[in-house]
PDB file of C-alpha atoms in Angstrom:
ATOM      1  CA  MET A   1       0.000   0.000   0.000  1.00  0.00           C
ATOM      2  CA  ALA A   2       1.173   3.510  -0.800  1.00  0.00           C
ATOM      3  CA  GLN A   3       0.875   6.959   0.775  1.00  0.00           C
ATOM      4  CA  TRP A   4      -0.488  10.215  -0.663  1.00  0.00           C
ATOM      5  CA  LEU A   5       2.079  12.378  -2.446  1.00  0.00           C
ATOM      6  CA  THR A   6       3.310  15.551  -0.765  1.00  0.00           C
ATOM      7  CA  ALA A   7       5.765  18.229  -1.870  1.00  0.00           C
ATOM      8  CA  GLU A   8       7.930  17.323   1.159  1.00  0.00           C
ATOM      9  CA  ASP A   9       8.531  13.719   0.030  1.00  0.00           C
ATOM     10  CA  ALA A  10      12.263  13.129  -0.319  1.00  0.00           C
ATOM     11  CA  ASP A  11      11.839  11.400  -3.684  1.00  0.00           C
ATOM     12  CA  ILE A  12       9.037  13.592  -5.072  1.00  0.00           C
ATOM     13  CA  GLU A  13      11.095  14.726  -8.075  1.00  0.00           C
ATOM     14  CA  ASP A  14      11.879  11.131  -9.024  1.00  0.00           C
ATOM     15  CA  VAL A  15       8.251  10.031  -8.621  1.00  0.00           C
ATOM     16  CA  LEU A  16       6.826  12.946 -10.590  1.00  0.00           C
ATOM     17  CA  ALA A  17       9.435  12.521 -13.327  1.00  0.00           C
ATOM     18  CA  TYR A  18       7.275   9.606 -14.478  1.00  0.00           C
ATOM     19  CA  LEU A  19       3.793  10.746 -13.467  1.00  0.00           C
ATOM     20  CA  TRP A  20       3.814  14.521 -14.113  1.00  0.00           C
ATOM     21  CA  THR A  21       6.836  15.607 -16.118  1.00  0.00           C
ATOM     22  CA  ASP A  22       6.225  19.374 -15.995  1.00  0.00           C
ATOM     23  CA  ALA A  23       5.339  19.501 -12.290  1.00  0.00           C
ATOM     24  CA  PRO A  24       6.459  22.709 -10.546  1.00  0.00           C
ATOM     25  CA  VAL A  25       8.990  20.859  -8.359  1.00  0.00           C
ATOM     26  CA  GLU A  26      11.166  23.980  -8.138  1.00  0.00           C
ATOM     27  CA  GLU A  27       8.303  25.666  -6.231  1.00  0.00           C
ATOM     28  CA  PRO A  28       7.431  23.314  -3.324  1.00  0.00           C
ATOM     29  CA  LYS A  29       4.614  25.549  -2.012  1.00  0.00           C
ATOM     30  CA  VAL A  30       2.897  25.627  -5.412  1.00  0.00           C
ATOM     31  CA  LEU A  31       3.393  21.888  -5.870  1.00  0.00           C
ATOM     32  CA  GLY A  32       1.995  21.291  -2.386  1.00  0.00           C
ATOM     33  CA  ILE A  33      -1.150  23.283  -3.180  1.00  0.00           C
ATOM     34  CA  TYR A  34      -1.848  21.225  -6.319  1.00  0.00           C
ATOM     35  CA  LEU A  35      -1.074  17.891  -4.652  1.00  0.00           C
ATOM     36  CA  GLY A  36      -3.231  18.822  -1.641  1.00  0.00           C
ATOM     37  CA  ALA A  37      -6.174  19.898  -3.803  1.00  0.00           C
ATOM     38  CA  ALA A  38      -5.869  16.719  -5.876  1.00  0.00           C
ATOM     39  CA  LYS A  39      -5.766  14.605  -2.729  1.00  0.00           C
ATOM     40  CA  ALA A  40      -8.947  16.252  -1.426  1.00  0.00           C
ATOM     41  CA  ALA A  41     -10.739  15.667  -4.743  1.00  0.00           C
ATOM     42  CA  CYS A  42      -9.640  12.033  -4.827  1.00  0.00           C
ATOM     43  CA  ILE A  43     -10.704  11.397  -1.226  1.00  0.00           C
ATOM     44  CA  ALA A  44     -14.117  12.945  -1.910  1.00  0.00           C
ATOM     45  CA  TYR A  45     -14.712  10.587  -4.846  1.00  0.00           C
ATOM     46  CA  ALA A  46     -12.968   7.393  -3.739  1.00  0.00           C
ATOM     47  CA  PRO A  47     -14.804   4.700  -1.800  1.00  0.00           C
ATOM     48  CA  GLU A  48     -13.999   4.225   1.856  1.00  0.00           C
ATOM     49  CA  LEU A  49     -11.236   1.758   2.566  1.00  0.00           C
ATOM     50  CA  PRO A  50     -11.896  -1.095   4.978  1.00  0.00           C
ATOM     51  CA  GLU A  51     -11.233  -0.214   8.593  1.00  0.00           C
ATOM     52  CA  GLY A  52      -7.656  -0.865   9.673  1.00  0.00           C
ATOM     53  CA  THR A  53      -6.231  -0.508   6.151  1.00  0.00           C
ATOM     54  CA  GLU A  54      -2.708   0.901   6.154  1.00  0.00           C
ATOM     55  CA  GLY A  55      -1.998   3.340   3.326  1.00  0.00           C
ATOM     56  CA  ILE A  56      -3.883   3.684   0.063  1.00  0.00           C
ATOM     57  CA  PRO A  57      -3.921   1.661  -3.169  1.00  0.00           C
ATOM     58  CA  ASP A  58      -1.158   2.478  -5.654  1.00  0.00           C
ATOM     59  CA  GLU A  59      -3.828   3.454  -8.195  1.00  0.00           C
ATOM     60  CA  TRP A  60      -4.917   6.318  -5.928  1.00  0.00           C
ATOM     61  CA  VAL A  61      -1.402   7.777  -5.983  1.00  0.00           C
ATOM     62  CA  LEU A  62      -1.524   7.754  -9.765  1.00  0.00           C
ATOM     63  CA  ALA A  63      -4.997   9.346  -9.659  1.00  0.00           C
ATOM     64  CA  GLN A  64      -3.699  12.093  -7.331  1.00  0.00           C
ATOM     65  CA  ALA A  65      -0.800  12.882  -9.672  1.00  0.00           C
ATOM     66  CA  MET A  66      -3.091  12.909 -12.721  1.00  0.00           C
ATOM     67  CA  GLN A  67      -5.629  15.158 -10.989  1.00  0.00           C
ATOM     68  CA  ALA A  68      -2.895  17.566  -9.830  1.00  0.00           C
ATOM     69  CA  ARG A  69      -1.546  17.691 -13.391  1.00  0.00           C
ATOM     70  CA  ASN A  70      -5.043  18.329 -14.807  1.00  0.00           C
ATOM     71  CA  ALA A  71      -5.673  21.179 -12.367  1.00  0.00           C
ATOM     72  CA  TYR A  72      -2.246  22.684 -13.083  1.00  0.00           C
ATOM     73  CA  ASN A  73      -2.790  22.499 -16.840  1.00  0.00           C
ATOM     74  CA  ALA A  74      -6.300  23.953 -16.563  1.00  0.00           C
ATOM     75  CA  GLY A  75      -4.865  27.028 -14.869  1.00  0.00           C
ATOM     76  CA  GLY A  76      -2.620  27.690 -17.856  1.00  0.00           C
ATOM     77  CA  ALA A  77      -5.187  27.007 -20.557  1.00  0.00           C
ATOM     78  CA  PRO A  78      -5.874  29.971 -22.839  1.00  0.00           C
ATOM     79  CA  VAL A  79      -9.348  31.450 -22.529  1.00  0.00           C
ATOM     80  CA  GLY A  80      -9.599  32.804 -26.051  1.00  0.00           C
ATOM     81  CA  GLY A  81      -8.173  35.860 -27.685  1.00  0.00           C
ATOM     82  CA  GLY A  82     -11.206  37.171 -29.470  1.00  0.00           C
ATOM     83  CA  ASP A  83     -10.256  35.841 -32.873  1.00  0.00           C
ATOM     84  CA  ALA A  84     -12.809  33.786 -34.759  1.00  0.00           C
ATOM     85  CA  SER A  85     -10.357  31.084 -35.804  1.00  0.00           C
ATOM     86  CA  GLY A  86     -10.702  29.183 -32.524  1.00  0.00           C
ATOM     87  CA  GLY A  87      -6.941  28.758 -32.377  1.00  0.00           C
ATOM     88  CA  ALA A  88      -6.669  30.366 -28.949  1.00  0.00           C
ATOM     89  CA  TYR A  89      -8.808  27.752 -27.207  1.00  0.00           C
ATOM     90  CA  GLY A  90      -7.221  24.954 -25.236  1.00  0.00           C
ATOM     91  CA  ILE A  91      -8.479  21.628 -24.037  1.00  0.00           C
ATOM     92  CA  ALA A  92     -10.876  21.933 -21.118  1.00  0.00           C
ATOM     93  CA  THR A  93     -10.343  19.683 -18.132  1.00  0.00           C
ATOM     94  CA  TYR A  94     -13.076  18.701 -15.736  1.00  0.00           C
ATOM     95  CA  PRO A  95     -12.965  18.355 -11.948  1.00  0.00           C
ATOM     96  CA  LEU A  96     -12.255  14.625 -12.175  1.00  0.00           C
ATOM     97  CA  ASP A  97     -11.832  13.227 -15.660  1.00  0.00           C
ATOM     98  CA  TRP A  98     -12.829   9.659 -16.446  1.00  0.00           C
ATOM     99  CA  HIS A  99      -9.246   8.380 -16.145  1.00  0.00           C
ATOM    100  CA  VAL A 100      -8.984   9.614 -12.561  1.00  0.00           C
ATOM    101  CA  LYS A 101     -12.456   8.297 -11.682  1.00  0.00           C
ATOM    102  CA  GLN A 102     -11.607   4.890 -13.144  1.00  0.00           C
ATOM    103  CA  LEU A 103      -8.473   4.688 -10.979  1.00  0.00           C
ATOM    104  CA  LEU A 104     -10.419   5.562  -7.837  1.00  0.00           C
ATOM    105  CA  ARG A 105     -13.599   3.541  -8.493  1.00  0.00           C
ATOM    106  CA  PRO A 106     -13.070   1.043 -11.292  1.00  0.00           C
ATOM    107  CA  GLN A 107     -16.241   0.136 -13.100  1.00  0.00           C
ATOM    108  CA  ARG A 108     -16.701  -3.575 -13.511  1.00  0.00           C
ATOM    109  CA  ALA A 109     -17.549  -5.001 -16.888  1.00  0.00           C
ATOM    110  CA  VAL A 110     -21.128  -6.046 -17.413  1.00  0.00           C
ATOM    111  CA  GLY A 111     -21.961  -9.139 -19.413  1.00  0.00           C
ATOM    112  CA  GLY A 112     -22.525  -8.901 -23.160  1.00  0.00           C
ATOM    113  CA  ILE A 113     -25.805  -7.929 -24.710  1.00  0.00           C
ATOM    114  CA  PHE A 114     -27.451 -10.711 -26.685  1.00  0.00           C
TER     115      PHE A 114
END
């Protein structure tokens, strides 16, 4: 079982090198804000773990990193420059995209339709 990511983790740069390559690791306070907000969003959506469980599933750590990255990227997305070409619009991210939700609460396959 894993632990939630924090900006104070000794190996945070190594971990995020794989999960969030453009993370603001040079600004620990900024990184901490994004990781903390992502953790709160993940906890709000994830199911409760059985009592006495130590740590969290590895998938939740990945979900936290993905959610932090999504929130960080949403803050830098262009909002439009007034031109009609549509070239100034970025990709919108949502509070928890389906990838993050699937990591926190995997949907089970349902049998085929006959």
